[in-house]
């Protein structure tokens, strides 16, 4: 036995040593298993959440502000957003006319309704919008056409369906040109939108019907007080516009339009979608950091466990080490043998951890509806982390073994 021994021989020797004590080897790797499993699950959930946020930004657009009616105070009671319709059509005109950097404004007036097509029915949200909404909300048509200005002026009874509504009411045919009944009023379907999926709050964005906003006022709500009312507005800014500054500008325009005194509360709310996304991203970053800390602690504990077991192994095999040195094995060969054994032990824990982490992430996704994405980078990082932990914590026991005196080692019991 000498230094010419090949690396494959070291691997075989390490495997034989691990097989000699399978239960001890399994228990030693538990820390590595949980550490890598935490790492894989963390990255899968983080990747899924990041993809969801990116999709959300893509679906809404990162340069969009939302203006809603409220908060009104009645008798000292502060009402929620949208509890009192304070926005009017003229507000949208004022914003488009006076605010710098605004590309388009899409006023909306929402209602809900029971939709009937043939012998099928479906309850959904009915949104009254203008022709600008398709661009402002970053929607796209799958088939048919979108609402035109003439549809609004004539309060036409035409409807554009989200994918969910189209699937539920027209499961086996194209809905274009078909008749649809909304709260006792007949509408003609003129278009179907591409699917957007769920929001980060789990709401199905495709469960919606778009009709002209004037049609909602005249035929669905039928309330004369809602003649020019607007429930909310989407404001699309040009690229490069500072949304915080635009938000302040919109507030001033709306306060002037509503003739609010200096000490009066706003009777509207403006939300910066980018701020909402940033807040959620920060929450995700904190959660990811916490999970990374858990994974790091588990790997540290696993590494200490490997070091302890390797120290015990060196003690138990001192005579074997002495015998190898007596027949010509160099200290470097002894060092390499035990380092490979520790690395192999950690690699086994890493592989089990990857599988366990993937299973945990899949289960979490199924249970909560979260998106989880396990990519090759996560698997590679988990595997390399386990190997690095094993090599780092296995180096000291291996170094100790390589520095043993052959004579003392042979005399040991």
mmCIF file of C-alpha atoms in Angstrom:
data_model
loop_
_atom_site.group_PDB
_atom_site.id
_atom_site.type_symbol
_atom_site.label_atom_id
_atom_site.label_comp_id
_atom_site.label_asym_id
_atom_site.label_seq_id
_atom_site.Cartn_x
_atom_site.Cartn_y
_atom_site.Cartn_z
ATOM 1 C CA UNK A 1 0.000 0.000 0.000
ATOM 2 C CA UNK A 2 1.595 3.295 -1.059
ATOM 3 C CA UNK A 3 0.911 6.766 -2.508
ATOM 4 C CA UNK A 4 0.178 5.328 -5.948
ATOM 5 C CA UNK A 5 -3.272 4.301 -4.786
ATOM 6 C CA UNK A 6 -5.949 5.815 -7.002
ATOM 7 C CA UNK A 7 -8.805 8.123 -5.995
ATOM 8 C CA UNK A 8 -11.312 5.428 -6.977
ATOM 9 C CA UNK A 9 -9.680 3.170 -4.419
ATOM 10 C CA UNK A 10 -10.156 5.831 -1.748
ATOM 11 C CA UNK A 11 -13.818 6.046 -2.710
ATOM 12 C CA UNK A 12 -14.236 2.279 -2.438
ATOM 13 C CA UNK A 13 -12.544 2.290 0.935
ATOM 14 C CA UNK A 14 -14.769 5.145 2.125
ATOM 15 C CA UNK A 15 -17.891 3.325 0.917
ATOM 16 C CA UNK A 16 -16.828 0.180 2.708
ATOM 17 C CA UNK A 17 -16.282 2.161 5.924
ATOM 18 C CA UNK A 18 -19.729 3.787 5.652
ATOM 19 C CA UNK A 19 -21.417 0.465 4.917
ATOM 20 C CA UNK A 20 -19.774 -0.963 8.015
ATOM 21 C CA UNK A 21 -21.886 1.316 10.238
ATOM 22 C CA UNK A 22 -25.010 2.203 8.209
ATOM 23 C CA UNK A 23 -27.128 3.381 11.126
ATOM 24 C CA UNK A 24 -24.365 5.610 12.488
ATOM 25 C CA UNK A 25 -23.751 6.984 8.996
ATOM 26 C CA UNK A 26 -27.457 7.747 8.550
ATOM 27 C CA UNK A 27 -27.759 9.486 11.915
ATOM 28 C CA UNK A 28 -24.584 11.466 11.221
ATOM 29 C CA UNK A 29 -26.019 12.845 8.001
ATOM 30 C CA UNK A 30 -29.319 13.996 9.543
ATOM 31 C CA UNK A 31 -28.052 17.534 10.081
ATOM 32 C CA UNK A 32 -26.889 17.738 6.483
ATOM 33 C CA UNK A 33 -30.206 16.237 5.324
ATOM 34 C CA UNK A 34 -32.290 18.858 7.117
ATOM 35 C CA UNK A 35 -29.958 21.673 6.138
ATOM 36 C CA UNK A 36 -30.038 20.838 2.446
ATOM 37 C CA UNK A 37 -33.779 20.099 2.572
ATOM 38 C CA UNK A 38 -34.385 23.546 4.099
ATOM 39 C CA UNK A 39 -32.189 25.119 1.438
ATOM 40 C CA UNK A 40 -34.017 23.381 -1.427
ATOM 41 C CA UNK A 41 -37.455 24.184 -0.013
ATOM 42 C CA UNK A 42 -36.439 27.804 0.613
ATOM 43 C CA UNK A 43 -35.178 28.288 -2.925
ATOM 44 C CA UNK A 44 -38.187 26.517 -4.453
ATOM 45 C CA UNK A 45 -40.632 28.731 -2.570
ATOM 46 C CA UNK A 46 -38.534 31.842 -3.237
ATOM 47 C CA UNK A 47 -38.286 31.073 -6.942
ATOM 48 C CA UNK A 48 -42.023 30.468 -7.112
ATOM 49 C CA UNK A 49 -42.839 33.697 -5.287
ATOM 50 C CA UNK A 50 -40.437 35.667 -7.483
ATOM 51 C CA UNK A 51 -42.026 34.212 -10.611
ATOM 52 C CA UNK A 52 -45.469 35.091 -9.248
ATOM 53 C CA UNK A 53 -44.411 38.690 -8.566
ATOM 54 C CA UNK A 54 -42.821 39.006 -12.014
ATOM 55 C CA UNK A 55 -46.008 37.688 -13.563
ATOM 56 C CA UNK A 56 -48.046 40.113 -11.472
ATOM 57 C CA UNK A 57 -45.899 43.041 -12.593
ATOM 58 C CA UNK A 58 -46.205 41.905 -16.185
ATOM 59 C CA UNK A 59 -49.984 41.565 -15.945
ATOM 60 C CA UNK A 60 -50.575 44.965 -14.337
ATOM 61 C CA UNK A 61 -47.612 46.904 -15.554
ATOM 62 C CA UNK A 62 -45.078 48.447 -13.196
ATOM 63 C CA UNK A 63 -46.002 52.001 -14.185
ATOM 64 C CA UNK A 64 -49.628 51.984 -13.110
ATOM 65 C CA UNK A 65 -51.371 53.867 -10.312
ATOM 66 C CA UNK A 66 -54.786 52.922 -8.947
ATOM 67 C CA UNK A 67 -57.229 55.585 -7.733
ATOM 68 C CA UNK A 68 -60.252 54.470 -5.682
ATOM 69 C CA UNK A 69 -63.149 56.234 -3.991
ATOM 70 C CA UNK A 70 -63.064 56.721 -0.174
ATOM 71 C CA UNK A 71 -62.125 57.216 2.629
ATOM 72 C CA UNK A 72 -65.204 59.101 3.683
ATOM 73 C CA UNK A 73 -66.025 60.032 7.251
ATOM 74 C CA UNK A 74 -69.608 59.914 8.406
ATOM 75 C CA UNK A 75 -70.309 60.956 11.980
ATOM 76 C CA UNK A 76 -66.695 60.371 12.939
ATOM 77 C CA UNK A 77 -66.704 56.870 11.434
ATOM 78 C CA UNK A 78 -64.003 56.363 8.845
ATOM 79 C CA UNK A 79 -65.313 54.366 5.903
ATOM 80 C CA UNK A 80 -63.245 52.026 3.766
ATOM 81 C CA UNK A 81 -62.023 52.589 0.243
ATOM 82 C CA UNK A 82 -64.830 52.415 -2.286
ATOM 83 C CA UNK A 83 -67.543 52.658 0.372
ATOM 84 C CA UNK A 84 -68.737 55.964 -1.085
ATOM 85 C CA UNK A 85 -68.489 56.799 -4.813
ATOM 86 C CA UNK A 86 -66.588 60.101 -4.789
ATOM 87 C CA UNK A 87 -64.871 59.831 -8.161
ATOM 88 C CA UNK A 88 -66.510 61.180 -11.291
ATOM 89 C CA UNK A 89 -65.852 60.941 -15.006
ATOM 90 C CA UNK A 90 -64.578 64.519 -14.979
ATOM 91 C CA UNK A 91 -61.779 63.444 -12.601
ATOM 92 C CA UNK A 92 -60.409 61.126 -15.263
ATOM 93 C CA UNK A 93 -60.557 63.966 -17.790
ATOM 94 C CA UNK A 94 -58.794 66.319 -15.361
ATOM 95 C CA UNK A 95 -55.984 63.837 -14.727
ATOM 96 C CA UNK A 96 -55.463 63.185 -18.402
ATOM 97 C CA UNK A 97 -55.497 66.921 -19.126
ATOM 98 C CA UNK A 98 -53.399 68.278 -16.256
ATOM 99 C CA UNK A 99 -51.034 65.556 -15.017
ATOM 100 C CA UNK A 100 -47.661 65.391 -16.712
ATOM 101 C CA UNK A 101 -46.399 61.996 -17.793
ATOM 102 C CA UNK A 102 -49.805 60.296 -17.926
ATOM 103 C CA UNK A 103 -50.356 58.206 -21.049
ATOM 104 C CA UNK A 104 -53.907 57.051 -20.412
ATOM 105 C CA UNK A 105 -56.617 56.856 -17.757
ATOM 106 C CA UNK A 106 -59.118 54.050 -17.509
ATOM 107 C CA UNK A 107 -62.172 54.752 -15.314
ATOM 108 C CA UNK A 108 -64.017 51.679 -14.054
ATOM 109 C CA UNK A 109 -67.414 50.983 -12.560
ATOM 110 C CA UNK A 110 -67.881 47.490 -11.228
ATOM 111 C CA UNK A 111 -70.945 45.407 -10.742
ATOM 112 C CA UNK A 112 -71.641 41.745 -10.254
ATOM 113 C CA UNK A 113 -74.127 39.670 -12.090
ATOM 114 C CA UNK A 114 -75.544 36.308 -12.886
ATOM 115 C CA UNK A 115 -74.493 35.406 -16.390
ATOM 116 C CA UNK A 116 -76.648 33.057 -18.449
ATOM 117 C CA UNK A 117 -75.784 31.533 -21.815
ATOM 118 C CA UNK A 118 -78.085 28.809 -23.087
ATOM 119 C CA UNK A 119 -78.641 26.367 -20.223
ATOM 120 C CA UNK A 120 -75.449 27.378 -18.403
ATOM 121 C CA UNK A 121 -75.060 30.119 -15.806
ATOM 122 C CA UNK A 122 -72.141 31.613 -13.935
ATOM 123 C CA UNK A 123 -71.786 34.357 -11.329
ATOM 124 C CA UNK A 124 -68.993 36.777 -12.102
ATOM 125 C CA UNK A 125 -67.747 40.329 -11.824
ATOM 126 C CA UNK A 126 -68.908 42.771 -14.479
ATOM 127 C CA UNK A 127 -66.525 45.662 -15.053
ATOM 128 C CA UNK A 128 -67.615 48.763 -16.898
ATOM 129 C CA UNK A 129 -64.577 50.228 -18.650
ATOM 130 C CA UNK A 130 -63.606 52.420 -21.573
ATOM 131 C CA UNK A 131 -61.754 51.569 -24.756
ATOM 132 C CA UNK A 132 -58.485 52.616 -23.057
ATOM 133 C CA UNK A 133 -58.643 49.813 -20.498
ATOM 134 C CA UNK A 134 -57.101 47.126 -22.700
ATOM 135 C CA UNK A 135 -53.830 49.063 -22.975
ATOM 136 C CA UNK A 136 -53.793 50.525 -19.458
ATOM 137 C CA UNK A 137 -54.412 47.169 -17.756
ATOM 138 C CA UNK A 138 -51.980 45.420 -20.083
ATOM 139 C CA UNK A 139 -54.536 42.914 -21.363
ATOM 140 C CA UNK A 140 -54.446 41.185 -24.751
ATOM 141 C CA UNK A 141 -57.179 39.758 -26.934
ATOM 142 C CA UNK A 142 -57.341 36.049 -27.654
ATOM 143 C CA UNK A 143 -60.074 36.421 -30.277
ATOM 144 C CA UNK A 144 -62.687 38.893 -31.469
ATOM 145 C CA UNK A 145 -62.370 42.614 -30.793
ATOM 146 C CA UNK A 146 -62.139 44.994 -27.840
ATOM 147 C CA UNK A 147 -64.592 47.746 -26.836
ATOM 148 C CA UNK A 148 -64.549 50.797 -29.101
ATOM 149 C CA UNK A 149 -65.425 54.430 -28.267
ATOM 150 C CA UNK A 150 -68.648 54.080 -30.287
ATOM 151 C CA UNK A 151 -69.724 51.214 -27.987
ATOM 152 C CA UNK A 152 -69.404 53.552 -25.024
ATOM 153 C CA UNK A 153 -71.220 56.480 -26.611
ATOM 154 C CA UNK A 154 -74.153 54.271 -27.520
ATOM 155 C CA UNK A 155 -74.109 52.272 -24.252
ATOM 156 C CA UNK A 156 -73.966 49.192 -26.461
ATOM 157 C CA UNK A 157 -74.788 45.853 -24.918
ATOM 158 C CA UNK A 158 -71.572 44.150 -25.943
ATOM 159 C CA UNK A 159 -69.247 42.140 -23.734
ATOM 160 C CA UNK A 160 -65.658 40.904 -23.727
ATOM 161 C CA UNK A 161 -65.096 37.766 -21.643
ATOM 162 C CA UNK A 162 -62.224 36.602 -19.492
ATOM 163 C CA UNK A 163 -61.028 33.058 -20.090
ATOM 164 C CA UNK A 164 -62.780 31.618 -17.029
ATOM 165 C CA UNK A 165 -66.163 33.005 -18.010
ATOM 166 C CA UNK A 166 -65.713 31.879 -21.616
ATOM 167 C CA UNK A 167 -64.807 28.383 -20.461
ATOM 168 C CA UNK A 168 -67.715 28.098 -18.024
ATOM 169 C CA UNK A 169 -70.430 29.429 -20.339
ATOM 170 C CA UNK A 170 -69.156 28.337 -23.752
ATOM 171 C CA UNK A 171 -67.159 25.175 -23.016
ATOM 172 C CA UNK A 172 -67.354 23.625 -26.474
ATOM 173 C CA UNK A 173 -67.475 26.558 -28.892
ATOM 174 C CA UNK A 174 -66.228 30.047 -29.577
ATOM 175 C CA UNK A 175 -68.366 32.630 -27.770
ATOM 176 C CA UNK A 176 -67.844 35.331 -30.413
ATOM 177 C CA UNK A 177 -71.238 36.516 -31.673
ATOM 178 C CA UNK A 178 -73.109 34.479 -29.060
ATOM 179 C CA UNK A 179 -75.784 35.959 -26.834
ATOM 180 C CA UNK A 180 -75.134 36.411 -23.121
ATOM 181 C CA UNK A 181 -77.653 37.469 -20.488
ATOM 182 C CA UNK A 182 -76.448 39.664 -17.619
ATOM 183 C CA UNK A 183 -79.033 40.484 -14.964
ATOM 184 C CA UNK A 184 -81.978 40.290 -17.423
ATOM 185 C CA UNK A 185 -80.177 42.273 -20.150
ATOM 186 C CA UNK A 186 -79.054 40.624 -23.366
ATOM 187 C CA UNK A 187 -75.471 41.217 -24.492
ATOM 188 C CA UNK A 188 -73.514 40.115 -27.531
ATOM 189 C CA UNK A 189 -70.065 38.651 -26.957
ATOM 190 C CA UNK A 190 -67.538 40.454 -29.157
ATOM 191 C CA UNK A 191 -64.206 39.275 -27.730
ATOM 192 C CA UNK A 192 -62.299 36.959 -25.413
ATOM 193 C CA UNK A 193 -59.152 37.951 -23.520
ATOM 194 C CA UNK A 194 -56.002 35.922 -23.029
ATOM 195 C CA UNK A 195 -55.614 34.336 -19.613
ATOM 196 C CA UNK A 196 -53.888 36.333 -16.859
ATOM 197 C CA UNK A 197 -54.134 33.831 -14.027
ATOM 198 C CA UNK A 198 -54.444 34.554 -10.350
ATOM 199 C CA UNK A 199 -53.279 37.601 -8.466
ATOM 200 C CA UNK A 200 -50.857 37.266 -5.553
ATOM 201 C CA UNK A 201 -53.955 37.241 -3.320
ATOM 202 C CA UNK A 202 -55.401 34.253 -5.165
ATOM 203 C CA UNK A 203 -58.119 36.119 -7.084
ATOM 204 C CA UNK A 204 -58.860 34.781 -10.547
ATOM 205 C CA UNK A 205 -58.302 37.721 -12.902
ATOM 206 C CA UNK A 206 -59.954 35.832 -15.761
ATOM 207 C CA UNK A 207 -63.285 35.510 -13.967
ATOM 208 C CA UNK A 208 -64.561 38.822 -15.354
ATOM 209 C CA UNK A 209 -66.727 40.359 -18.056
ATOM 210 C CA UNK A 210 -65.915 43.757 -19.544
ATOM 211 C CA UNK A 211 -68.704 45.975 -20.903
ATOM 212 C CA UNK A 212 -68.774 49.721 -21.712
ATOM 213 C CA UNK A 213 -68.912 51.827 -18.541
ATOM 214 C CA UNK A 214 -71.932 53.730 -19.863
ATOM 215 C CA UNK A 215 -73.735 50.407 -20.290
ATOM 216 C CA UNK A 216 -73.166 49.553 -16.639
ATOM 217 C CA UNK A 217 -74.608 52.910 -15.571
ATOM 218 C CA UNK A 218 -77.695 52.728 -17.781
ATOM 219 C CA UNK A 219 -78.587 49.049 -17.945
ATOM 220 C CA UNK A 220 -77.032 47.248 -14.982
ATOM 221 C CA UNK A 221 -77.053 49.719 -12.094
ATOM 222 C CA UNK A 222 -80.002 51.881 -13.118
ATOM 223 C CA UNK A 223 -79.252 54.389 -10.347
ATOM 224 C CA UNK A 224 -79.588 58.044 -11.457
ATOM 225 C CA UNK A 225 -77.122 59.059 -8.725
ATOM 226 C CA UNK A 226 -74.489 57.003 -10.515
ATOM 227 C CA UNK A 227 -74.918 58.972 -13.761
ATOM 228 C CA UNK A 228 -71.253 59.928 -14.058
ATOM 229 C CA UNK A 229 -69.871 57.973 -11.107
ATOM 230 C CA UNK A 230 -66.600 56.120 -11.352
ATOM 231 C CA UNK A 231 -65.667 53.378 -8.920
ATOM 232 C CA UNK A 232 -61.951 53.486 -9.544
ATOM 233 C CA UNK A 233 -59.378 54.525 -12.126
ATOM 234 C CA UNK A 234 -56.209 53.027 -13.506
ATOM 235 C CA UNK A 235 -53.626 55.637 -14.474
ATOM 236 C CA UNK A 236 -50.829 54.558 -16.806
ATOM 237 C CA UNK A 237 -47.651 56.628 -16.654
ATOM 238 C CA UNK A 238 -45.072 57.025 -19.372
ATOM 239 C CA UNK A 239 -41.779 55.179 -19.062
ATOM 240 C CA UNK A 240 -39.304 56.968 -16.804
ATOM 241 C CA UNK A 241 -41.924 58.922 -14.876
ATOM 242 C CA UNK A 242 -41.368 59.049 -11.117
ATOM 243 C CA UNK A 243 -44.507 57.378 -9.739
ATOM 244 C CA UNK A 244 -44.110 58.920 -6.281
ATOM 245 C CA UNK A 245 -44.121 62.424 -7.768
ATOM 246 C CA UNK A 246 -47.002 61.531 -10.075
ATOM 247 C CA UNK A 247 -48.940 60.197 -7.091
ATOM 248 C CA UNK A 248 -48.589 63.568 -5.347
ATOM 249 C CA UNK A 249 -49.604 65.381 -8.528
ATOM 250 C CA UNK A 250 -52.742 63.265 -8.919
ATOM 251 C CA UNK A 251 -53.670 63.958 -5.302
ATOM 252 C CA UNK A 252 -53.469 67.700 -5.848
ATOM 253 C CA UNK A 253 -55.526 67.507 -9.048
ATOM 254 C CA UNK A 254 -58.245 65.416 -7.397
ATOM 255 C CA UNK A 255 -58.406 67.650 -4.314
ATOM 256 C CA UNK A 256 -58.890 70.680 -6.563
ATOM 257 C CA UNK A 257 -61.461 68.833 -8.647
ATOM 258 C CA UNK A 258 -63.364 67.842 -5.485
ATOM 259 C CA UNK A 259 -62.901 71.315 -3.997
ATOM 260 C CA UNK A 260 -61.600 69.960 -0.711
ATOM 261 C CA UNK A 261 -60.478 72.492 1.898
ATOM 262 C CA UNK A 262 -56.903 72.467 3.160
ATOM 263 C CA UNK A 263 -57.758 70.589 6.372
ATOM 264 C CA UNK A 264 -60.197 68.152 4.788
ATOM 265 C CA UNK A 265 -59.293 64.494 4.393
ATOM 266 C CA UNK A 266 -58.855 63.039 0.944
ATOM 267 C CA UNK A 267 -62.044 61.377 -0.295
ATOM 268 C CA UNK A 268 -59.995 59.117 -2.526
ATOM 269 C CA UNK A 269 -57.010 56.802 -2.271
ATOM 270 C CA UNK A 270 -54.103 56.459 -4.663
ATOM 271 C CA UNK A 271 -52.096 53.235 -4.632
ATOM 272 C CA UNK A 272 -48.743 52.823 -6.232
ATOM 273 C CA UNK A 273 -48.614 49.277 -7.551
ATOM 274 C CA UNK A 274 -44.822 49.320 -7.609
ATOM 275 C CA UNK A 275 -44.816 50.125 -3.874
ATOM 276 C CA UNK A 276 -47.155 47.219 -3.194
ATOM 277 C CA UNK A 277 -44.914 44.891 -5.174
ATOM 278 C CA UNK A 278 -41.843 46.260 -3.402
ATOM 279 C CA UNK A 279 -43.466 45.653 -0.006
ATOM 280 C CA UNK A 280 -44.271 42.082 -0.937
ATOM 281 C CA UNK A 281 -40.767 41.593 -2.292
ATOM 282 C CA UNK A 282 -39.336 42.863 0.999
ATOM 283 C CA UNK A 283 -41.549 40.425 2.898
ATOM 284 C CA UNK A 284 -40.339 37.654 0.642
ATOM 285 C CA UNK A 285 -36.723 38.709 1.188
ATOM 286 C CA UNK A 286 -37.159 38.581 4.969
ATOM 287 C CA UNK A 287 -38.813 35.162 4.774
ATOM 288 C CA UNK A 288 -36.055 33.886 2.494
ATOM 289 C CA UNK A 289 -33.398 35.230 4.836
ATOM 290 C CA UNK A 290 -35.029 33.494 7.786
ATOM 291 C CA UNK A 291 -35.170 30.172 5.938
ATOM 292 C CA UNK A 292 -31.578 30.611 4.788
ATOM 293 C CA UNK A 293 -30.559 31.128 8.420
ATOM 294 C CA UNK A 294 -32.395 27.924 9.394
ATOM 295 C CA UNK A 295 -30.661 26.068 6.562
ATOM 296 C CA UNK A 296 -27.291 27.493 7.604
ATOM 297 C CA UNK A 297 -27.769 26.458 11.241
ATOM 298 C CA UNK A 298 -28.835 22.958 10.188
ATOM 299 C CA UNK A 299 -25.758 22.630 7.949
ATOM 300 C CA UNK A 300 -23.544 23.856 10.799
ATOM 301 C CA UNK A 301 -25.032 21.282 13.164
ATOM 302 C CA UNK A 302 -24.657 18.625 10.481
ATOM 303 C CA UNK A 303 -21.032 19.593 9.915
ATOM 304 C CA UNK A 304 -20.262 19.414 13.637
ATOM 305 C CA UNK A 305 -21.910 15.995 13.726
ATOM 306 C CA UNK A 306 -19.701 14.805 10.883
ATOM 307 C CA UNK A 307 -16.589 16.128 12.623
ATOM 308 C CA UNK A 308 -17.494 14.354 15.859
ATOM 309 C CA UNK A 309 -18.170 11.046 14.143
ATOM 310 C CA UNK A 310 -14.983 11.319 12.080
ATOM 311 C CA UNK A 311 -12.978 11.954 15.269
ATOM 312 C CA UNK A 312 -14.531 8.835 16.780
ATOM 313 C CA UNK A 313 -13.766 6.935 13.572
ATOM 314 C CA UNK A 314 -10.125 8.006 13.642
ATOM 315 C CA UNK A 315 -9.853 6.849 17.257
ATOM 316 C CA UNK A 316 -11.483 3.508 16.472
ATOM 317 C CA UNK A 317 -9.247 2.933 13.452
ATOM 318 C CA UNK A 318 -5.946 4.169 14.923
ATOM 319 C CA UNK A 319 -4.368 0.719 14.637
ATOM 320 C CA UNK A 320 -5.435 0.463 10.991
ATOM 321 C CA UNK A 321 -3.891 3.858 10.335
ATOM 322 C CA UNK A 322 -0.665 2.787 11.984
ATOM 323 C CA UNK A 323 -0.583 -0.397 9.893
ATOM 324 C CA UNK A 324 -1.036 1.578 6.671
ATOM 325 C CA UNK A 325 1.713 3.982 7.613
ATOM 326 C CA UNK A 326 3.996 1.033 8.524
ATOM 327 C CA UNK A 327 3.667 -0.422 5.016
ATOM 328 C CA UNK A 328 4.448 2.915 3.362
ATOM 329 C CA UNK A 329 1.309 5.075 3.261
ATOM 330 C CA UNK A 330 2.220 8.753 3.422
ATOM 331 C CA UNK A 331 0.419 11.193 5.767
ATOM 332 C CA UNK A 332 -1.088 12.806 2.665
ATOM 333 C CA UNK A 333 -2.729 9.478 1.715
ATOM 334 C CA UNK A 334 -4.223 9.115 5.215
ATOM 335 C CA UNK A 335 -5.478 12.709 5.051
ATOM 336 C CA UNK A 336 -7.050 12.125 1.647
ATOM 337 C CA UNK A 337 -8.725 8.913 2.723
ATOM 338 C CA UNK A 338 -10.555 10.480 5.674
ATOM 339 C CA UNK A 339 -11.393 13.697 3.838
ATOM 340 C CA UNK A 340 -13.006 11.663 1.043
ATOM 341 C CA UNK A 341 -14.880 9.604 3.619
ATOM 342 C CA UNK A 342 -16.270 12.766 5.263
ATOM 343 C CA UNK A 343 -17.164 14.275 1.869
ATOM 344 C CA UNK A 344 -18.908 11.095 0.803
ATOM 345 C CA UNK A 345 -20.863 10.996 4.040
ATOM 346 C CA UNK A 346 -21.994 14.594 3.510
ATOM 347 C CA UNK A 347 -22.816 13.940 -0.167
ATOM 348 C CA UNK A 348 -25.142 11.105 0.823
ATOM 349 C CA UNK A 349 -26.884 13.459 3.237
ATOM 350 C CA UNK A 350 -27.053 16.115 0.528
ATOM 351 C CA UNK A 351 -28.736 13.789 -1.972
ATOM 352 C CA UNK A 352 -31.298 12.706 0.603
ATOM 353 C CA UNK A 353 -31.785 16.372 1.556
ATOM 354 C CA UNK A 354 -32.428 17.400 -2.052
ATOM 355 C CA UNK A 355 -35.107 14.730 -2.410
ATOM 356 C CA UNK A 356 -36.675 15.589 0.963
ATOM 357 C CA UNK A 357 -36.591 19.332 0.217
ATOM 358 C CA UNK A 358 -38.229 18.827 -3.187
ATOM 359 C CA UNK A 359 -40.927 16.710 -1.562
ATOM 360 C CA UNK A 360 -41.512 19.308 1.163
ATOM 361 C CA UNK A 361 -41.729 22.139 -1.375
ATOM 362 C CA UNK A 362 -44.153 20.160 -3.522
ATOM 363 C CA UNK A 363 -46.325 19.402 -0.476
ATOM 364 C CA UNK A 364 -46.264 23.056 0.613
ATOM 365 C CA UNK A 365 -47.302 24.143 -2.880
ATOM 366 C CA UNK A 366 -50.167 21.654 -2.922
ATOM 367 C CA UNK A 367 -51.365 22.616 0.550
ATOM 368 C CA UNK A 368 -51.192 26.405 0.169
ATOM 369 C CA UNK A 369 -51.529 26.962 -3.579
ATOM 370 C CA UNK A 370 -48.127 28.665 -3.702
ATOM 371 C CA UNK A 371 -45.990 28.388 -6.800
ATOM 372 C CA UNK A 372 -42.825 26.377 -6.184
ATOM 373 C CA UNK A 373 -40.017 26.095 -8.716
ATOM 374 C CA UNK A 374 -37.169 23.648 -8.222
ATOM 375 C CA UNK A 375 -34.475 24.441 -10.746
ATOM 376 C CA UNK A 376 -31.143 22.802 -11.474
ATOM 377 C CA UNK A 377 -29.290 25.685 -9.782
ATOM 378 C CA UNK A 378 -31.011 24.912 -6.463
ATOM 379 C CA UNK A 379 -30.158 21.215 -6.724
ATOM 380 C CA UNK A 380 -26.541 22.000 -7.608
ATOM 381 C CA UNK A 381 -26.237 24.512 -4.760
ATOM 382 C CA UNK A 382 -27.703 22.057 -2.246
ATOM 383 C CA UNK A 383 -25.380 19.276 -3.362
ATOM 384 C CA UNK A 384 -22.273 21.459 -3.389
ATOM 385 C CA UNK A 385 -23.181 22.912 0.024
ATOM 386 C CA UNK A 386 -23.355 19.444 1.533
ATOM 387 C CA UNK A 387 -20.023 18.403 0.013
ATOM 388 C CA UNK A 388 -18.360 21.645 1.121
ATOM 389 C CA UNK A 389 -19.695 21.173 4.657
ATOM 390 C CA UNK A 390 -18.375 17.611 4.774
ATOM 391 C CA UNK A 391 -14.937 18.577 3.481
ATOM 392 C CA UNK A 392 -14.638 21.554 5.826
ATOM 393 C CA UNK A 393 -15.654 19.731 8.996
ATOM 394 C CA UNK A 394 -13.957 16.492 7.991
ATOM 395 C CA UNK A 395 -10.572 18.098 7.408
ATOM 396 C CA UNK A 396 -9.554 18.386 11.068
ATOM 397 C CA UNK A 397 -10.172 14.689 11.959
ATOM 398 C CA UNK A 398 -8.364 13.698 8.745
ATOM 399 C CA UNK A 399 -5.436 15.987 9.578
ATOM 400 C CA UNK A 400 -5.284 14.501 13.056
ATOM 401 C CA UNK A 401 -5.187 11.002 11.589
ATOM 402 C CA UNK A 402 -2.424 11.933 9.146
ATOM 403 C CA UNK A 403 -0.225 13.268 11.976
ATOM 404 C CA UNK A 404 -0.342 10.107 14.061
ATOM 405 C CA UNK A 405 2.959 8.432 14.842
ATOM 406 C CA UNK A 406 3.055 4.965 13.202
ATOM 407 C CA UNK A 407 4.626 3.338 16.277
ATOM 408 C CA UNK A 408 2.125 4.850 18.716
ATOM 409 C CA UNK A 409 -0.741 4.011 16.387
ATOM 410 C CA UNK A 410 0.325 0.359 16.169
ATOM 411 C CA UNK A 411 0.558 0.137 19.980
ATOM 412 C CA UNK A 412 -2.924 1.536 20.485
ATOM 413 C CA UNK A 413 -5.770 -0.755 21.532
#
